[in-house]
Amino acid sequence: MSTFSEDDIRRAAEVREWLVKEVTNKKEELDKLRDTLLIVDSLLKKTSFITASHLESSASNLKDRSAPEYQSLHKEEIVQTKPSIDSTTKSTDTDYGQDDNQGVEIRSLKRAKDNLLISNAEYTSTYVRISLVNDINLNINTPPFKSFFLNRILEGMKSKDKEKIQKGEIDESEIIDYKVDNDENGRINSVTISNYRERERLNEIFNTATWVFTRMLEKGI
């Protein structure tokens, strides 16, 4: 029967502690990589980029485009409760704070690595309001809120809507719009987006907002 010295036991304990730390670090790294992949995919979609793997499988997937699994590009984009809307839903409601009488639903936005609650976002078929929880203190000037979420994502959606207006595909009253509510110190209270119209946009707004707020929390500004 083999025996272990105190030094062996001590070294084994140190190795175990190191392994636990490595597992934790790798998990956090994996979460960050998944978040980064999600946002990169979002950017590539906006530039009509097609990945090599998508090209290889496009022929076999063509016949399955009506399947539910094809409708969502990312597993993370499947919301817990989906609004009953379609891409042709129209709304002339421009009052950000008004309930459109179609029922408000809630989507919890959480940081991936520890499930920290960032927002209990509320949405209907015509608007999304992402209100930060009381414990979350984020400034409007902290990157990448303006540079990415507002200027790249939301303004990008607005630019596409303007093109559709010029082509006569939608009315001016249907263009996507947004409003940021913040205090005099720049602390963000909420972001409200109206006329998102499409479920794909709703998913992108949720996913991008979660990623952006997570990055802002890491900066701690």
Short mmCIF file of C-alpha atoms in Angstrom, two decimals:
data_model
loop_
_atom_site.label_atom_id
_atom_site.label_comp_id
_atom_site.label_asym_id
_atom_site.label_seq_id
_atom_site.Cartn_x
_atom_site.Cartn_y
_atom_site.Cartn_z
CA MET A 1 0.00 0.00 0.00
CA SER A 2 1.52 3.33 -1.08
CA THR A 3 1.73 6.27 1.25
CA PHE A 4 2.02 9.97 0.56
CA SER A 5 4.20 12.39 2.42
CA GLU A 6 3.01 15.73 3.73
CA ASP A 7 4.87 17.41 0.87
CA ASP A 8 3.00 15.26 -1.65
CA ILE A 9 -0.33 16.18 -0.08
CA ARG A 10 0.59 19.87 0.03
CA ARG A 11 1.65 19.86 -3.62
CA ALA A 12 -1.54 18.02 -4.58
CA ALA A 13 -3.61 20.65 -2.75
CA GLU A 14 -1.73 23.43 -4.55
CA VAL A 15 -2.27 21.74 -7.90
CA ARG A 16 -5.96 21.35 -7.15
CA GLU A 17 -6.25 25.04 -6.28
CA TRP A 18 -4.51 25.92 -9.52
CA LEU A 19 -6.81 23.64 -11.50
CA VAL A 20 -9.92 25.22 -9.96
CA LYS A 21 -8.65 28.68 -10.91
CA GLU A 22 -7.85 27.52 -14.44
CA VAL A 23 -11.33 26.04 -14.87
CA THR A 24 -12.89 29.33 -13.70
CA ASN A 25 -10.65 31.40 -15.97
CA LYS A 26 -11.33 29.20 -18.98
CA LYS A 27 -15.07 29.41 -18.39
CA GLU A 28 -14.92 33.20 -18.27
CA GLU A 29 -12.76 33.22 -21.40
CA LEU A 30 -15.24 30.94 -23.18
CA ASP A 31 -18.15 33.20 -22.19
CA LYS A 32 -16.30 36.23 -23.58
CA LEU A 33 -15.48 34.39 -26.80
CA ARG A 34 -19.14 33.45 -27.24
CA ASP A 35 -20.20 37.05 -26.66
CA THR A 36 -17.59 38.30 -29.12
CA LEU A 37 -18.64 35.73 -31.73
CA LEU A 38 -22.24 36.85 -31.37
CA ILE A 39 -21.41 40.48 -31.99
CA VAL A 40 -19.06 39.66 -34.88
CA ASP A 41 -21.82 37.61 -36.50
CA SER A 42 -24.15 40.56 -36.07
CA LEU A 43 -21.68 42.82 -37.88
CA LEU A 44 -21.16 40.32 -40.67
CA LYS A 45 -24.90 40.00 -41.20
CA LYS A 46 -25.11 43.74 -41.73
CA THR A 47 -22.48 43.56 -44.48
CA SER A 48 -24.13 40.53 -46.11
CA PHE A 49 -21.05 38.42 -45.35
CA ILE A 50 -21.48 34.67 -45.77
CA THR A 51 -19.21 32.30 -43.86
CA ALA A 52 -17.52 29.37 -45.54
CA SER A 53 -19.43 26.90 -43.41
CA HIS A 54 -22.68 28.56 -44.43
CA LEU A 55 -21.74 28.28 -48.11
CA GLU A 56 -21.00 24.58 -47.71
CA SER A 57 -24.33 23.88 -46.07
CA SER A 58 -26.52 26.36 -47.95
CA ALA A 59 -27.59 23.86 -50.57
CA SER A 60 -28.75 21.30 -48.04
CA ASN A 61 -30.38 23.95 -45.86
CA LEU A 62 -32.29 25.59 -48.71
CA LYS A 63 -35.16 23.14 -48.48
CA ASP A 64 -35.37 23.62 -44.72
CA ARG A 65 -35.73 27.41 -44.67
CA SER A 66 -39.23 27.14 -43.32
CA ALA A 67 -38.09 25.09 -40.33
CA PRO A 68 -38.06 26.86 -36.94
CA GLU A 69 -34.37 26.14 -36.37
CA TYR A 70 -33.48 28.00 -39.58
CA GLN A 71 -35.34 31.13 -38.55
CA SER A 72 -32.80 31.92 -35.81
CA LEU A 73 -29.14 32.35 -36.79
CA HIS A 74 -27.94 32.00 -33.21
CA LYS A 75 -29.16 29.75 -30.43
CA GLU A 76 -28.77 32.73 -28.09
CA GLU A 77 -31.26 34.73 -30.13
CA ILE A 78 -34.21 32.55 -29.12
CA VAL A 79 -36.10 34.69 -26.65
CA GLN A 80 -37.84 33.16 -23.64
CA THR A 81 -41.18 34.67 -24.63
CA LYS A 82 -41.67 35.82 -28.19
CA PRO A 83 -44.05 38.60 -29.23
CA SER A 84 -46.90 37.74 -31.52
CA ILE A 85 -45.79 39.84 -34.47
CA ASP A 86 -44.70 39.48 -38.04
CA SER A 87 -42.45 41.53 -40.27
CA THR A 88 -45.38 43.55 -41.63
CA THR A 89 -46.70 44.82 -38.30
CA LYS A 90 -47.42 48.56 -38.56
CA SER A 91 -47.70 51.16 -35.84
CA THR A 92 -48.22 54.91 -35.83
CA ASP A 93 -47.63 55.14 -32.07
CA THR A 94 -44.73 57.51 -31.43
CA ASP A 95 -45.25 57.92 -27.67
CA TYR A 96 -42.37 56.02 -26.07
CA GLY A 97 -44.10 55.65 -22.73
CA GLN A 98 -47.46 54.49 -23.98
CA ASP A 99 -48.77 50.95 -23.65
CA ASP A 100 -50.11 49.90 -27.04
CA ASN A 101 -52.74 47.70 -25.35
CA GLN A 102 -51.27 44.55 -26.88
CA GLY A 103 -49.73 43.28 -23.64
CA VAL A 104 -46.29 43.98 -22.25
CA GLU A 105 -43.89 41.03 -22.06
CA ILE A 106 -40.64 40.81 -20.10
CA ARG A 107 -37.19 39.59 -21.18
CA SER A 108 -34.43 39.36 -18.56
CA LEU A 109 -31.02 40.45 -19.81
CA LYS A 110 -28.17 38.86 -17.81
CA ARG A 111 -24.39 38.81 -17.90
CA ALA A 112 -23.33 35.41 -19.21
CA LYS A 113 -20.54 34.53 -16.79
CA ASP A 114 -22.50 34.93 -13.55
CA ASN A 115 -26.14 35.58 -14.53
CA LEU A 116 -25.96 39.10 -13.11
CA LEU A 117 -29.30 40.75 -13.89
CA ILE A 118 -28.80 43.86 -16.03
CA SER A 119 -32.35 44.62 -17.09
CA ASN A 120 -35.88 43.29 -17.09
CA ALA A 121 -36.61 44.60 -20.55
CA GLU A 122 -40.27 45.07 -21.47
CA TYR A 123 -41.57 44.88 -25.00
CA THR A 124 -44.68 44.79 -27.13
CA SER A 125 -45.08 44.41 -30.87
CA THR A 126 -44.19 48.08 -31.38
CA TYR A 127 -41.58 49.06 -28.80
CA VAL A 128 -38.83 47.79 -26.52
CA ARG A 129 -37.85 49.47 -23.25
CA ILE A 130 -34.59 48.34 -21.66
CA SER A 131 -34.53 49.77 -18.13
CA LEU A 132 -31.39 49.08 -16.11
CA VAL A 133 -31.93 47.61 -12.66
CA ASN A 134 -31.16 49.88 -9.71
CA ASP A 135 -27.82 48.24 -8.89
CA ILE A 136 -26.46 48.77 -12.42
CA ASN A 137 -24.75 52.15 -12.81
CA LEU A 138 -23.62 52.77 -16.38
CA ASN A 139 -22.70 56.07 -18.01
CA ILE A 140 -23.88 57.06 -21.47
CA ASN A 141 -20.31 58.04 -22.41
CA THR A 142 -18.79 54.65 -21.56
CA PRO A 143 -17.78 52.70 -24.70
CA PRO A 144 -19.14 50.96 -26.62
CA PHE A 145 -22.62 52.34 -25.84
CA LYS A 146 -22.63 55.27 -28.27
CA SER A 147 -20.06 54.03 -30.76
CA PHE A 148 -21.57 50.60 -31.21
CA PHE A 149 -25.07 50.22 -29.79
CA LEU A 150 -26.41 53.61 -30.85
CA ASN A 151 -24.31 54.60 -33.87
CA ARG A 152 -23.68 51.18 -35.39
CA ILE A 153 -26.67 49.02 -34.49
CA LEU A 154 -29.66 51.34 -34.02
CA GLU A 155 -28.56 53.98 -36.52
CA GLY A 156 -27.79 51.15 -38.94
CA MET A 157 -31.37 49.91 -38.61
CA LYS A 158 -32.64 53.45 -39.11
CA SER A 159 -30.56 53.86 -42.28
CA LYS A 160 -32.06 50.68 -43.71
CA ASP A 161 -35.55 51.96 -42.90
CA LYS A 162 -34.82 55.23 -44.70
CA GLU A 163 -33.86 53.23 -47.77
CA LYS A 164 -37.15 51.33 -47.52
CA ILE A 165 -39.03 54.62 -47.29
CA GLN A 166 -37.37 55.83 -50.49
CA LYS A 167 -38.38 52.59 -52.20
CA GLY A 168 -41.93 52.93 -50.93
CA GLU A 169 -41.72 49.74 -48.89
CA ILE A 170 -42.69 51.38 -45.58
CA ASP A 171 -44.22 54.68 -44.46
CA GLU A 172 -42.27 57.39 -42.67
CA SER A 173 -44.30 56.68 -39.54
CA GLU A 174 -42.85 53.16 -39.46
CA ILE A 175 -39.17 54.10 -39.26
CA ILE A 176 -37.35 52.73 -36.22
CA ASP A 177 -36.51 55.31 -33.57
CA TYR A 178 -34.92 55.31 -30.14
CA LYS A 179 -34.59 57.42 -27.02
CA VAL A 180 -32.04 57.25 -24.21
CA ASP A 181 -33.18 58.36 -20.77
CA ASN A 182 -30.27 59.41 -18.55
CA ASP A 183 -29.79 61.75 -15.59
CA GLU A 184 -27.72 64.94 -15.45
CA ASN A 185 -24.58 62.93 -14.65
CA GLY A 186 -25.01 60.71 -17.70
CA ARG A 187 -26.23 57.65 -15.82
CA ILE A 188 -28.41 55.54 -18.10
CA ASN A 189 -31.91 54.84 -16.83
CA SER A 190 -33.39 53.23 -19.92
CA VAL A 191 -33.25 52.87 -23.68
CA THR A 192 -36.52 52.75 -25.60
CA ILE A 193 -36.74 51.62 -29.22
CA SER A 194 -39.97 52.06 -31.17
CA ASN A 195 -41.07 50.54 -34.48
CA TYR A 196 -38.55 47.69 -34.51
CA ARG A 197 -41.20 45.77 -36.49
CA GLU A 198 -39.24 42.55 -37.09
CA ARG A 199 -38.59 39.69 -34.69
CA GLU A 200 -35.02 39.39 -35.97
CA ARG A 201 -34.44 43.00 -34.99
CA LEU A 202 -35.92 42.38 -31.56
CA ASN A 203 -33.49 39.51 -30.99
CA GLU A 204 -30.57 41.58 -32.24
CA ILE A 205 -31.48 44.47 -29.94
CA PHE A 206 -31.62 42.16 -26.91
CA ASN A 207 -28.38 40.36 -27.74
CA THR A 208 -26.44 43.49 -28.63
CA ALA A 209 -27.67 45.40 -25.58
CA THR A 210 -26.62 42.55 -23.29
CA TRP A 211 -23.17 42.39 -24.88
CA VAL A 212 -22.67 46.17 -24.79
CA PHE A 213 -23.77 46.55 -21.17
CA THR A 214 -21.53 43.62 -20.19
CA ARG A 215 -18.53 45.34 -21.80
CA MET A 216 -19.42 48.59 -20.05
CA LEU A 217 -19.57 46.82 -16.69
CA GLU A 218 -16.10 45.40 -17.31
CA LYS A 219 -14.74 48.89 -17.92
CA GLY A 220 -16.20 50.01 -14.61
CA ILE A 221 -16.40 53.65 -15.65
#
